[in-house]
């Protein structure tokens, strides 16, 4: 029997927040968009989504812990012969018939339609509203119309580096024409997937709808690069600023700040701006590292050339000597 806690890799006394974190971590790892053609990853993603659908809902989790529903969300008291142990259990129990045949033939009565058998293809399991009577509709029982959860759908959205760093609100148009506003969380990473519960394909019968998964694609920024919560930026400084030192303006993901450049700074000198990096919600902010790039005028004039030449005669040095490149 499937243990939903084991599927998410958490203990039974895990908090709802722990459940959410475990799901997000696994969903990002096994999402089909990140594992194209990998059937194992696709199945794993379905398993963890099913586990989170139950454990992520406090009411469903309480019923699961009490044994009232199983790992597929089916009523324990309603599980009859051939019901199976997971989503679409009934169909899978009879998909491979005996005697070399692929399917078995059953007469469930007129209330059981063909779409009920294939409801599993829509991403959900079966849920019986009443018991089964072998006598069909005349036997006093019969199958009621099945319910199946709707299928999940996938979307992609592009955000700027700044929007991913600071958070943003973006509008997404769904396949059915509905538009929804979603919150891009601060510190969002490229490839991160957000779940819109109940925004997938409609369910079968009275079954619940599936979910929508929105993959976030973060655009590169010409100024910034990122490593975890830390941000890196190359800052051009003039020859005078590098030699004499100066106070310069530096862009950060949260706005412009002032920074002191020490006298005698060279290209490659790196300075840290503490707490000016990425700050995911509920976490400490990372740092920003500023790498200086000494830049000469595009066309040095004769005056600068003469000054440098006269200076070099009195103060000769070879910058490659320390690097062992002489």
PDB file of C-alpha atoms in Angstrom:
ATOM      1  CA  UNK A   1       0.000   0.000   0.000  1.00  0.00           C
ATOM      2  CA  UNK A   2       1.368   3.410  -0.958  1.00  0.00           C
ATOM      3  CA  UNK A   3       2.496   5.620   1.928  1.00  0.00           C
ATOM      4  CA  UNK A   4       1.992   9.236   0.862  1.00  0.00           C
ATOM      5  CA  UNK A   5       4.396  10.463   3.520  1.00  0.00           C
ATOM      6  CA  UNK A   6       7.104   8.213   2.100  1.00  0.00           C
ATOM      7  CA  UNK A   7       6.366   9.492  -1.407  1.00  0.00           C
ATOM      8  CA  UNK A   8       7.185  13.034  -0.256  1.00  0.00           C
ATOM      9  CA  UNK A   9      10.036  11.846   1.960  1.00  0.00           C
ATOM     10  CA  UNK A  10       8.617  13.308   5.173  1.00  0.00           C
ATOM     11  CA  UNK A  11       7.583  12.033   8.593  1.00  0.00           C
ATOM     12  CA  UNK A  12       3.948  11.599   9.587  1.00  0.00           C
ATOM     13  CA  UNK A  13       4.211  14.460  12.092  1.00  0.00           C
ATOM     14  CA  UNK A  14       5.478  16.914   9.449  1.00  0.00           C
ATOM     15  CA  UNK A  15       3.897  20.366   9.484  1.00  0.00           C
ATOM     16  CA  UNK A  16       1.840  21.655   6.552  1.00  0.00           C
ATOM     17  CA  UNK A  17       4.721  23.993   5.753  1.00  0.00           C
ATOM     18  CA  UNK A  18       7.154  21.042   5.677  1.00  0.00           C
ATOM     19  CA  UNK A  19       4.793  19.200   3.325  1.00  0.00           C
ATOM     20  CA  UNK A  20       4.643  22.201   1.016  1.00  0.00           C
ATOM     21  CA  UNK A  21       8.433  22.578   0.964  1.00  0.00           C
ATOM     22  CA  UNK A  22       8.974  18.864   0.266  1.00  0.00           C
ATOM     23  CA  UNK A  23       6.465  18.955  -2.587  1.00  0.00           C
ATOM     24  CA  UNK A  24       8.011  22.029  -4.192  1.00  0.00           C
ATOM     25  CA  UNK A  25      11.475  20.520  -4.043  1.00  0.00           C
ATOM     26  CA  UNK A  26      10.392  17.223  -5.624  1.00  0.00           C
ATOM     27  CA  UNK A  27       8.067  18.857  -8.184  1.00  0.00           C
ATOM     28  CA  UNK A  28      10.901  20.995  -9.458  1.00  0.00           C
ATOM     29  CA  UNK A  29      13.188  17.963  -9.694  1.00  0.00           C
ATOM     30  CA  UNK A  30      10.780  15.638 -11.507  1.00  0.00           C
ATOM     31  CA  UNK A  31       8.657  18.086 -13.542  1.00  0.00           C
ATOM     32  CA  UNK A  32       8.111  16.679 -17.078  1.00  0.00           C
ATOM     33  CA  UNK A  33       9.256  19.929 -18.679  1.00  0.00           C
ATOM     34  CA  UNK A  34      12.632  19.465 -17.023  1.00  0.00           C
ATOM     35  CA  UNK A  35      12.790  15.752 -17.844  1.00  0.00           C
ATOM     36  CA  UNK A  36      11.510  15.421 -21.421  1.00  0.00           C
ATOM     37  CA  UNK A  37      10.963  11.820 -22.467  1.00  0.00           C
ATOM     38  CA  UNK A  38      11.769  10.458 -18.995  1.00  0.00           C
ATOM     39  CA  UNK A  39       8.821   8.203 -18.149  1.00  0.00           C
ATOM     40  CA  UNK A  40      10.145   7.430 -14.662  1.00  0.00           C
ATOM     41  CA  UNK A  41      10.317  11.128 -13.832  1.00  0.00           C
ATOM     42  CA  UNK A  42       6.838  11.656 -15.277  1.00  0.00           C
ATOM     43  CA  UNK A  43       5.400   8.904 -13.088  1.00  0.00           C
ATOM     44  CA  UNK A  44       7.268  10.214 -10.066  1.00  0.00           C
ATOM     45  CA  UNK A  45       5.823  13.679 -10.711  1.00  0.00           C
ATOM     46  CA  UNK A  46       2.306  12.224 -10.840  1.00  0.00           C
ATOM     47  CA  UNK A  47       2.903  10.330  -7.585  1.00  0.00           C
ATOM     48  CA  UNK A  48       4.140  13.370  -5.666  1.00  0.00           C
ATOM     49  CA  UNK A  49       1.323  15.525  -7.096  1.00  0.00           C
ATOM     50  CA  UNK A  50      -1.218  12.954  -5.914  1.00  0.00           C
ATOM     51  CA  UNK A  51       0.451  12.808  -2.501  1.00  0.00           C
ATOM     52  CA  UNK A  52       0.428  16.580  -2.153  1.00  0.00           C
ATOM     53  CA  UNK A  53      -3.189  16.812  -3.325  1.00  0.00           C
ATOM     54  CA  UNK A  54      -4.136  14.864  -0.203  1.00  0.00           C
ATOM     55  CA  UNK A  55      -1.478  15.770   2.391  1.00  0.00           C
ATOM     56  CA  UNK A  56      -1.421  19.415   1.307  1.00  0.00           C
ATOM     57  CA  UNK A  57      -5.112  19.702   2.218  1.00  0.00           C
ATOM     58  CA  UNK A  58      -5.495  19.573   6.034  1.00  0.00           C
ATOM     59  CA  UNK A  59      -8.982  18.050   5.839  1.00  0.00           C
ATOM     60  CA  UNK A  60      -7.972  15.356   3.348  1.00  0.00           C
ATOM     61  CA  UNK A  61      -4.815  14.662   5.355  1.00  0.00           C
ATOM     62  CA  UNK A  62      -6.849  14.153   8.524  1.00  0.00           C
ATOM     63  CA  UNK A  63      -9.111  11.690   6.721  1.00  0.00           C
ATOM     64  CA  UNK A  64      -6.115   9.892   5.217  1.00  0.00           C
ATOM     65  CA  UNK A  65      -4.433   9.574   8.617  1.00  0.00           C
ATOM     66  CA  UNK A  66      -7.691   8.230  10.050  1.00  0.00           C
ATOM     67  CA  UNK A  67      -7.911   5.620   7.281  1.00  0.00           C
ATOM     68  CA  UNK A  68     -11.110   7.069   5.845  1.00  0.00           C
ATOM     69  CA  UNK A  69      -9.546   7.561   2.392  1.00  0.00           C
ATOM     70  CA  UNK A  70      -6.673   5.782   0.685  1.00  0.00           C
ATOM     71  CA  UNK A  71      -3.598   7.064  -1.156  1.00  0.00           C
ATOM     72  CA  UNK A  72      -5.740   7.778  -4.235  1.00  0.00           C
ATOM     73  CA  UNK A  73      -8.283   9.765  -2.259  1.00  0.00           C
ATOM     74  CA  UNK A  74     -10.879   7.000  -2.518  1.00  0.00           C
ATOM     75  CA  UNK A  75     -13.281   6.236   0.286  1.00  0.00           C
ATOM     76  CA  UNK A  76     -11.895   3.220   2.156  1.00  0.00           C
ATOM     77  CA  UNK A  77     -15.350   1.969   2.925  1.00  0.00           C
ATOM     78  CA  UNK A  78     -16.282   2.028  -0.766  1.00  0.00           C
ATOM     79  CA  UNK A  79     -13.424  -0.132  -2.053  1.00  0.00           C
ATOM     80  CA  UNK A  80     -14.946  -3.229  -3.556  1.00  0.00           C
ATOM     81  CA  UNK A  81     -13.755  -6.036  -5.749  1.00  0.00           C
ATOM     82  CA  UNK A  82     -11.436  -4.897  -8.491  1.00  0.00           C
ATOM     83  CA  UNK A  83     -11.167  -1.353  -7.172  1.00  0.00           C
ATOM     84  CA  UNK A  84      -7.403  -1.370  -7.316  1.00  0.00           C
ATOM     85  CA  UNK A  85      -5.003   0.463  -5.003  1.00  0.00           C
ATOM     86  CA  UNK A  86      -4.267   3.664  -6.830  1.00  0.00           C
ATOM     87  CA  UNK A  87      -5.618   6.207  -9.282  1.00  0.00           C
ATOM     88  CA  UNK A  88      -7.627   4.461 -11.950  1.00  0.00           C
ATOM     89  CA  UNK A  89      -7.365   1.266  -9.930  1.00  0.00           C
ATOM     90  CA  UNK A  90     -10.534  -0.302 -11.325  1.00  0.00           C
ATOM     91  CA  UNK A  91      -9.512   0.130 -14.938  1.00  0.00           C
ATOM     92  CA  UNK A  92      -5.985  -1.113 -14.334  1.00  0.00           C
ATOM     93  CA  UNK A  93      -7.222  -4.183 -12.480  1.00  0.00           C
ATOM     94  CA  UNK A  94      -8.982  -5.353 -15.626  1.00  0.00           C
ATOM     95  CA  UNK A  95      -6.777  -3.928 -18.359  1.00  0.00           C
ATOM     96  CA  UNK A  96      -5.032  -7.243 -18.935  1.00  0.00           C
ATOM     97  CA  UNK A  97      -7.487 -10.072 -19.184  1.00  0.00           C
ATOM     98  CA  UNK A  98      -6.863 -13.754 -18.902  1.00  0.00           C
ATOM     99  CA  UNK A  99      -6.522 -16.184 -21.758  1.00  0.00           C
ATOM    100  CA  UNK A 100      -4.154 -13.904 -23.684  1.00  0.00           C
ATOM    101  CA  UNK A 101      -6.807 -11.232 -24.155  1.00  0.00           C
ATOM    102  CA  UNK A 102      -5.990  -7.595 -23.389  1.00  0.00           C
ATOM    103  CA  UNK A 103      -9.417  -6.665 -22.038  1.00  0.00           C
ATOM    104  CA  UNK A 104     -12.184  -8.531 -20.290  1.00  0.00           C
ATOM    105  CA  UNK A 105     -15.816  -8.030 -21.059  1.00  0.00           C
ATOM    106  CA  UNK A 106     -18.181  -6.973 -18.274  1.00  0.00           C
ATOM    107  CA  UNK A 107     -21.862  -6.092 -18.178  1.00  0.00           C
ATOM    108  CA  UNK A 108     -22.230  -3.307 -15.618  1.00  0.00           C
ATOM    109  CA  UNK A 109     -25.635  -2.189 -16.737  1.00  0.00           C
ATOM    110  CA  UNK A 110     -26.765   0.829 -18.728  1.00  0.00           C
ATOM    111  CA  UNK A 111     -25.720   3.324 -16.062  1.00  0.00           C
ATOM    112  CA  UNK A 112     -22.013   2.549 -16.645  1.00  0.00           C
ATOM    113  CA  UNK A 113     -20.737   4.266 -19.817  1.00  0.00           C
ATOM    114  CA  UNK A 114     -17.567   3.729 -21.841  1.00  0.00           C
ATOM    115  CA  UNK A 115     -16.161   7.090 -20.765  1.00  0.00           C
ATOM    116  CA  UNK A 116     -16.148   5.799 -17.184  1.00  0.00           C
ATOM    117  CA  UNK A 117     -13.678   3.094 -18.141  1.00  0.00           C
ATOM    118  CA  UNK A 118     -11.259   5.555 -19.718  1.00  0.00           C
ATOM    119  CA  UNK A 119     -11.655   8.271 -17.118  1.00  0.00           C
ATOM    120  CA  UNK A 120      -8.179   7.425 -15.871  1.00  0.00           C
ATOM    121  CA  UNK A 121      -6.787   8.897 -19.076  1.00  0.00           C
ATOM    122  CA  UNK A 122      -7.913  12.302 -17.811  1.00  0.00           C
ATOM    123  CA  UNK A 123      -5.529  12.089 -14.889  1.00  0.00           C
ATOM    124  CA  UNK A 124      -7.867  10.990 -12.083  1.00  0.00           C
ATOM    125  CA  UNK A 125      -9.030   7.904 -10.235  1.00  0.00           C
ATOM    126  CA  UNK A 126     -12.517   6.475  -9.900  1.00  0.00           C
ATOM    127  CA  UNK A 127     -14.924   7.191  -7.126  1.00  0.00           C
ATOM    128  CA  UNK A 128     -18.047   5.081  -6.738  1.00  0.00           C
ATOM    129  CA  UNK A 129     -21.167   6.673  -5.343  1.00  0.00           C
ATOM    130  CA  UNK A 130     -22.911   3.363  -4.567  1.00  0.00           C
ATOM    131  CA  UNK A 131     -22.143  -0.322  -4.365  1.00  0.00           C
ATOM    132  CA  UNK A 132     -21.961  -2.736  -7.287  1.00  0.00           C
ATOM    133  CA  UNK A 133     -24.610  -5.324  -7.975  1.00  0.00           C
ATOM    134  CA  UNK A 134     -23.692  -8.140 -10.356  1.00  0.00           C
ATOM    135  CA  UNK A 135     -27.298  -8.278 -11.508  1.00  0.00           C
ATOM    136  CA  UNK A 136     -26.989  -4.912 -13.235  1.00  0.00           C
ATOM    137  CA  UNK A 137     -29.771  -2.331 -13.070  1.00  0.00           C
ATOM    138  CA  UNK A 138     -32.363  -5.007 -12.489  1.00  0.00           C
ATOM    139  CA  UNK A 139     -30.463  -6.424  -9.552  1.00  0.00           C
ATOM    140  CA  UNK A 140     -31.168  -3.539  -7.255  1.00  0.00           C
ATOM    141  CA  UNK A 141     -27.664  -2.109  -7.345  1.00  0.00           C
ATOM    142  CA  UNK A 142     -25.666  -1.007 -10.323  1.00  0.00           C
ATOM    143  CA  UNK A 143     -22.848   1.417 -10.979  1.00  0.00           C
ATOM    144  CA  UNK A 144     -23.478   5.112 -10.749  1.00  0.00           C
ATOM    145  CA  UNK A 145     -21.687   7.447 -13.131  1.00  0.00           C
ATOM    146  CA  UNK A 146     -17.982   7.649 -12.229  1.00  0.00           C
ATOM    147  CA  UNK A 147     -16.124  10.738 -11.112  1.00  0.00           C
ATOM    148  CA  UNK A 148     -12.582  11.435 -12.268  1.00  0.00           C
ATOM    149  CA  UNK A 149     -10.157  14.216 -11.532  1.00  0.00           C
ATOM    150  CA  UNK A 150      -9.367  16.408 -14.536  1.00  0.00           C
ATOM    151  CA  UNK A 151      -5.963  16.369 -16.181  1.00  0.00           C
ATOM    152  CA  UNK A 152      -3.149  18.791 -15.356  1.00  0.00           C
ATOM    153  CA  UNK A 153      -1.981  21.395 -17.878  1.00  0.00           C
ATOM    154  CA  UNK A 154       1.367  23.152 -18.291  1.00  0.00           C
ATOM    155  CA  UNK A 155       2.139  26.760 -19.125  1.00  0.00           C
ATOM    156  CA  UNK A 156       5.271  28.892 -19.367  1.00  0.00           C
ATOM    157  CA  UNK A 157       5.808  32.551 -18.587  1.00  0.00           C
ATOM    158  CA  UNK A 158       8.795  34.869 -19.000  1.00  0.00           C
ATOM    159  CA  UNK A 159       9.879  37.349 -16.336  1.00  0.00           C
ATOM    160  CA  UNK A 160      12.797  39.752 -16.142  1.00  0.00           C
ATOM    161  CA  UNK A 161      15.759  39.214 -13.818  1.00  0.00           C
ATOM    162  CA  UNK A 162      14.487  42.074 -11.649  1.00  0.00           C
ATOM    163  CA  UNK A 163      10.971  40.623 -11.443  1.00  0.00           C
ATOM    164  CA  UNK A 164      12.344  37.251 -10.409  1.00  0.00           C
ATOM    165  CA  UNK A 165      14.581  38.844  -7.787  1.00  0.00           C
ATOM    166  CA  UNK A 166      12.081  41.225  -6.225  1.00  0.00           C
ATOM    167  CA  UNK A 167       8.835  39.361  -6.975  1.00  0.00           C
ATOM    168  CA  UNK A 168       6.064  40.469  -9.305  1.00  0.00           C
ATOM    169  CA  UNK A 169       2.448  39.964 -10.266  1.00  0.00           C
ATOM    170  CA  UNK A 170       1.888  38.582 -13.765  1.00  0.00           C
ATOM    171  CA  UNK A 171      -1.228  37.778 -15.757  1.00  0.00           C
ATOM    172  CA  UNK A 172      -1.598  34.397 -17.424  1.00  0.00           C
ATOM    173  CA  UNK A 173      -4.233  33.468 -20.007  1.00  0.00           C
ATOM    174  CA  UNK A 174      -5.401  29.884 -19.601  1.00  0.00           C
ATOM    175  CA  UNK A 175      -6.430  27.533 -22.396  1.00  0.00           C
ATOM    176  CA  UNK A 176     -10.118  28.125 -21.715  1.00  0.00           C
ATOM    177  CA  UNK A 177      -9.676  31.880 -22.165  1.00  0.00           C
ATOM    178  CA  UNK A 178      -9.734  32.713 -18.462  1.00  0.00           C
ATOM    179  CA  UNK A 179      -7.071  35.137 -17.247  1.00  0.00           C
ATOM    180  CA  UNK A 180      -5.567  34.793 -13.777  1.00  0.00           C
ATOM    181  CA  UNK A 181      -3.069  36.922 -11.901  1.00  0.00           C
ATOM    182  CA  UNK A 182      -0.251  34.975 -10.288  1.00  0.00           C
ATOM    183  CA  UNK A 183       2.314  36.100  -7.767  1.00  0.00           C
ATOM    184  CA  UNK A 184       5.937  35.523  -8.740  1.00  0.00           C
ATOM    185  CA  UNK A 185       7.629  34.974  -5.354  1.00  0.00           C
ATOM    186  CA  UNK A 186      10.738  37.026  -4.505  1.00  0.00           C
ATOM    187  CA  UNK A 187      13.890  35.079  -5.314  1.00  0.00           C
ATOM    188  CA  UNK A 188      12.187  32.960  -7.985  1.00  0.00           C
ATOM    189  CA  UNK A 189      14.697  30.877  -9.952  1.00  0.00           C
ATOM    190  CA  UNK A 190      14.788  30.055 -13.638  1.00  0.00           C
ATOM    191  CA  UNK A 191      12.793  26.864 -14.250  1.00  0.00           C
ATOM    192  CA  UNK A 192      10.818  27.088 -11.012  1.00  0.00           C
ATOM    193  CA  UNK A 193       7.242  25.825 -11.352  1.00  0.00           C
ATOM    194  CA  UNK A 194       4.181  27.322  -9.685  1.00  0.00           C
ATOM    195  CA  UNK A 195       0.990  25.349  -9.116  1.00  0.00           C
ATOM    196  CA  UNK A 196      -2.458  26.824  -9.743  1.00  0.00           C
ATOM    197  CA  UNK A 197      -4.788  24.462  -7.943  1.00  0.00           C
ATOM    198  CA  UNK A 198      -7.983  23.637  -9.781  1.00  0.00           C
ATOM    199  CA  UNK A 199      -7.013  25.520 -12.962  1.00  0.00           C
ATOM    200  CA  UNK A 200      -6.413  22.435 -15.091  1.00  0.00           C
ATOM    201  CA  UNK A 201      -8.816  20.431 -17.238  1.00  0.00           C
ATOM    202  CA  UNK A 202     -12.356  19.954 -15.909  1.00  0.00           C
ATOM    203  CA  UNK A 203     -13.131  16.736 -14.095  1.00  0.00           C
ATOM    204  CA  UNK A 204     -15.344  13.951 -15.352  1.00  0.00           C
ATOM    205  CA  UNK A 205     -18.810  13.959 -13.848  1.00  0.00           C
ATOM    206  CA  UNK A 206     -18.582  15.620 -10.447  1.00  0.00           C
ATOM    207  CA  UNK A 207     -14.836  14.991 -10.284  1.00  0.00           C
ATOM    208  CA  UNK A 208     -12.558  17.909  -9.325  1.00  0.00           C
ATOM    209  CA  UNK A 209     -10.585  19.791 -11.975  1.00  0.00           C
ATOM    210  CA  UNK A 210      -6.878  19.207 -12.468  1.00  0.00           C
ATOM    211  CA  UNK A 211      -4.160  21.721 -11.708  1.00  0.00           C
ATOM    212  CA  UNK A 212      -2.189  24.133 -13.869  1.00  0.00           C
ATOM    213  CA  UNK A 213       1.599  24.256 -13.586  1.00  0.00           C
ATOM    214  CA  UNK A 214       3.343  27.458 -14.669  1.00  0.00           C
ATOM    215  CA  UNK A 215       7.057  27.211 -15.438  1.00  0.00           C
ATOM    216  CA  UNK A 216       8.982  30.440 -14.845  1.00  0.00           C
ATOM    217  CA  UNK A 217      11.613  31.379 -17.435  1.00  0.00           C
ATOM    218  CA  UNK A 218      13.878  34.161 -16.172  1.00  0.00           C
ATOM    219  CA  UNK A 219      15.480  36.441 -18.760  1.00  0.00           C
ATOM    220  CA  UNK A 220      19.178  37.218 -18.468  1.00  0.00           C
ATOM    221  CA  UNK A 221      20.195  40.732 -17.431  1.00  0.00           C
ATOM    222  CA  UNK A 222      23.083  42.594 -19.105  1.00  0.00           C
ATOM    223  CA  UNK A 223      24.230  43.908 -15.732  1.00  0.00           C
ATOM    224  CA  UNK A 224      23.567  41.162 -13.190  1.00  0.00           C
ATOM    225  CA  UNK A 225      24.360  37.483 -12.812  1.00  0.00           C
ATOM    226  CA  UNK A 226      23.270  35.224  -9.984  1.00  0.00           C
ATOM    227  CA  UNK A 227      24.614  32.383  -7.882  1.00  0.00           C
ATOM    228  CA  UNK A 228      21.997  31.247  -5.390  1.00  0.00           C
ATOM    229  CA  UNK A 229      21.056  34.315  -3.378  1.00  0.00           C
ATOM    230  CA  UNK A 230      24.231  36.223  -4.302  1.00  0.00           C
ATOM    231  CA  UNK A 231      24.359  38.701  -7.182  1.00  0.00           C
ATOM    232  CA  UNK A 232      27.395  39.730  -9.246  1.00  0.00           C
ATOM    233  CA  UNK A 233      27.893  42.901 -11.265  1.00  0.00           C
ATOM    234  CA  UNK A 234      30.847  44.291 -13.231  1.00  0.00           C
ATOM    235  CA  UNK A 235      31.208  48.023 -12.553  1.00  0.00           C
ATOM    236  CA  UNK A 236      33.197  50.230 -14.961  1.00  0.00           C
ATOM    237  CA  UNK A 237      35.334  52.917 -13.254  1.00  0.00           C
ATOM    238  CA  UNK A 238      37.484  55.619 -14.810  1.00  0.00           C
ATOM    239  CA  UNK A 239      41.265  55.798 -14.550  1.00  0.00           C
ATOM    240  CA  UNK A 240      41.000  58.710 -12.145  1.00  0.00           C
ATOM    241  CA  UNK A 241      38.461  56.911  -9.924  1.00  0.00           C
ATOM    242  CA  UNK A 242      40.697  53.833  -9.823  1.00  0.00           C
ATOM    243  CA  UNK A 243      43.870  55.793  -9.018  1.00  0.00           C
ATOM    244  CA  UNK A 244      42.542  58.404  -6.586  1.00  0.00           C
ATOM    245  CA  UNK A 245      39.525  56.549  -5.196  1.00  0.00           C
ATOM    246  CA  UNK A 246      35.948  57.809  -5.428  1.00  0.00           C
ATOM    247  CA  UNK A 247      32.354  57.385  -4.329  1.00  0.00           C
ATOM    248  CA  UNK A 248      30.345  55.864  -7.188  1.00  0.00           C
ATOM    249  CA  UNK A 249      26.757  54.808  -7.843  1.00  0.00           C
ATOM    250  CA  UNK A 250      26.148  51.060  -8.075  1.00  0.00           C
ATOM    251  CA  UNK A 251      22.951  49.378  -9.363  1.00  0.00           C
ATOM    252  CA  UNK A 252      21.479  46.607  -7.202  1.00  0.00           C
ATOM    253  CA  UNK A 253      18.340  44.465  -7.527  1.00  0.00           C
ATOM    254  CA  UNK A 254      16.655  46.708  -4.943  1.00  0.00           C
ATOM    255  CA  UNK A 255      17.798  50.061  -6.328  1.00  0.00           C
ATOM    256  CA  UNK A 256      20.898  52.237  -6.638  1.00  0.00           C
ATOM    257  CA  UNK A 257      23.366  52.651  -3.750  1.00  0.00           C
ATOM    258  CA  UNK A 258      26.599  54.570  -3.146  1.00  0.00           C
ATOM    259  CA  UNK A 259      29.896  52.692  -2.786  1.00  0.00           C
ATOM    260  CA  UNK A 260      33.438  53.848  -2.077  1.00  0.00           C
ATOM    261  CA  UNK A 261      36.189  52.751  -4.489  1.00  0.00           C
ATOM    262  CA  UNK A 262      39.520  52.598  -2.608  1.00  0.00           C
ATOM    263  CA  UNK A 263      42.505  54.514  -4.103  1.00  0.00           C
ATOM    264  CA  UNK A 264      44.755  52.363  -6.262  1.00  0.00           C
ATOM    265  CA  UNK A 265      42.026  49.911  -7.275  1.00  0.00           C
ATOM    266  CA  UNK A 266      42.697  47.577 -10.206  1.00  0.00           C
ATOM    267  CA  UNK A 267      40.451  45.763 -12.628  1.00  0.00           C
ATOM    268  CA  UNK A 268      39.174  42.609 -10.953  1.00  0.00           C
ATOM    269  CA  UNK A 269      39.069  44.007  -7.428  1.00  0.00           C
ATOM    270  CA  UNK A 270      35.848  42.701  -5.892  1.00  0.00           C
ATOM    271  CA  UNK A 271      33.872  44.475  -3.204  1.00  0.00           C
ATOM    272  CA  UNK A 272      30.909  43.136  -1.238  1.00  0.00           C
ATOM    273  CA  UNK A 273      27.647  44.927  -0.546  1.00  0.00           C
ATOM    274  CA  UNK A 274      26.205  42.993   2.374  1.00  0.00           C
ATOM    275  CA  UNK A 275      22.496  42.169   2.173  1.00  0.00           C
ATOM    276  CA  UNK A 276      22.066  43.592  -1.336  1.00  0.00           C
ATOM    277  CA  UNK A 277      21.507  40.247  -3.054  1.00  0.00           C
ATOM    278  CA  UNK A 278      18.384  38.110  -3.551  1.00  0.00           C
ATOM    279  CA  UNK A 279      15.993  37.775  -0.613  1.00  0.00           C
ATOM    280  CA  UNK A 280      13.458  34.953  -0.959  1.00  0.00           C
ATOM    281  CA  UNK A 281      10.399  35.358   1.254  1.00  0.00           C
ATOM    282  CA  UNK A 282      11.134  34.410   4.848  1.00  0.00           C
ATOM    283  CA  UNK A 283      14.897  34.160   4.302  1.00  0.00           C
ATOM    284  CA  UNK A 284      17.917  36.385   4.831  1.00  0.00           C
ATOM    285  CA  UNK A 285      19.113  38.319   1.812  1.00  0.00           C
ATOM    286  CA  UNK A 286      22.235  37.316  -0.064  1.00  0.00           C
ATOM    287  CA  UNK A 287      25.066  39.727  -0.910  1.00  0.00           C
ATOM    288  CA  UNK A 288      26.045  41.615  -4.032  1.00  0.00           C
ATOM    289  CA  UNK A 289      29.628  41.384  -5.276  1.00  0.00           C
ATOM    290  CA  UNK A 290      30.933  44.295  -7.338  1.00  0.00           C
ATOM    291  CA  UNK A 291      33.902  43.589  -9.650  1.00  0.00           C
ATOM    292  CA  UNK A 292      35.711  46.735 -10.767  1.00  0.00           C
ATOM    293  CA  UNK A 293      36.618  47.210 -14.414  1.00  0.00           C
ATOM    294  CA  UNK A 294      39.057  50.085 -15.063  1.00  0.00           C
ATOM    295  CA  UNK A 295      38.097  51.633 -18.392  1.00  0.00           C
ATOM    296  CA  UNK A 296      40.206  54.103 -20.406  1.00  0.00           C
ATOM    297  CA  UNK A 297      38.636  56.739 -22.662  1.00  0.00           C
ATOM    298  CA  UNK A 298      37.592  55.297 -26.021  1.00  0.00           C
ATOM    299  CA  UNK A 299      40.123  57.537 -27.763  1.00  0.00           C
ATOM    300  CA  UNK A 300      42.936  58.671 -25.423  1.00  0.00           C
ATOM    301  CA  UNK A 301      44.069  62.149 -26.536  1.00  0.00           C
ATOM    302  CA  UNK A 302      47.662  63.313 -26.988  1.00  0.00           C
ATOM    303  CA  UNK A 303      47.744  64.942 -23.563  1.00  0.00           C
ATOM    304  CA  UNK A 304      46.932  61.668 -21.799  1.00  0.00           C
ATOM    305  CA  UNK A 305      49.382  59.745 -23.958  1.00  0.00           C
ATOM    306  CA  UNK A 306      52.203  62.217 -23.156  1.00  0.00           C
ATOM    307  CA  UNK A 307      51.401  62.152 -19.450  1.00  0.00           C
ATOM    308  CA  UNK A 308      51.429  58.346 -19.289  1.00  0.00           C
ATOM    309  CA  UNK A 309      54.636  58.133 -21.320  1.00  0.00           C
ATOM    310  CA  UNK A 310      56.475  60.643 -19.103  1.00  0.00           C
ATOM    311  CA  UNK A 311      55.130  58.961 -15.958  1.00  0.00           C
ATOM    312  CA  UNK A 312      56.193  55.495 -17.146  1.00  0.00           C
ATOM    313  CA  UNK A 313      59.768  56.656 -17.727  1.00  0.00           C
ATOM    314  CA  UNK A 314      60.058  57.649 -14.075  1.00  0.00           C
ATOM    315  CA  UNK A 315      58.019  54.722 -12.669  1.00  0.00           C
ATOM    316  CA  UNK A 316      58.578  51.637 -14.842  1.00  0.00           C
ATOM    317  CA  UNK A 317      56.765  48.441 -13.850  1.00  0.00           C
ATOM    318  CA  UNK A 318      55.633  45.204 -15.477  1.00  0.00           C
ATOM    319  CA  UNK A 319      52.123  44.064 -14.388  1.00  0.00           C
ATOM    320  CA  UNK A 320      52.787  40.557 -15.781  1.00  0.00           C
ATOM    321  CA  UNK A 321      55.760  39.944 -13.525  1.00  0.00           C
ATOM    322  CA  UNK A 322      53.730  38.940 -10.463  1.00  0.00           C
ATOM    323  CA  UNK A 323      51.577  36.676 -12.639  1.00  0.00           C
ATOM    324  CA  UNK A 324      54.655  34.766 -13.776  1.00  0.00           C
ATOM    325  CA  UNK A 325      54.128  35.772 -17.387  1.00  0.00           C
ATOM    326  CA  UNK A 326      57.465  37.471 -17.991  1.00  0.00           C
TER     327      UNK A 326
END
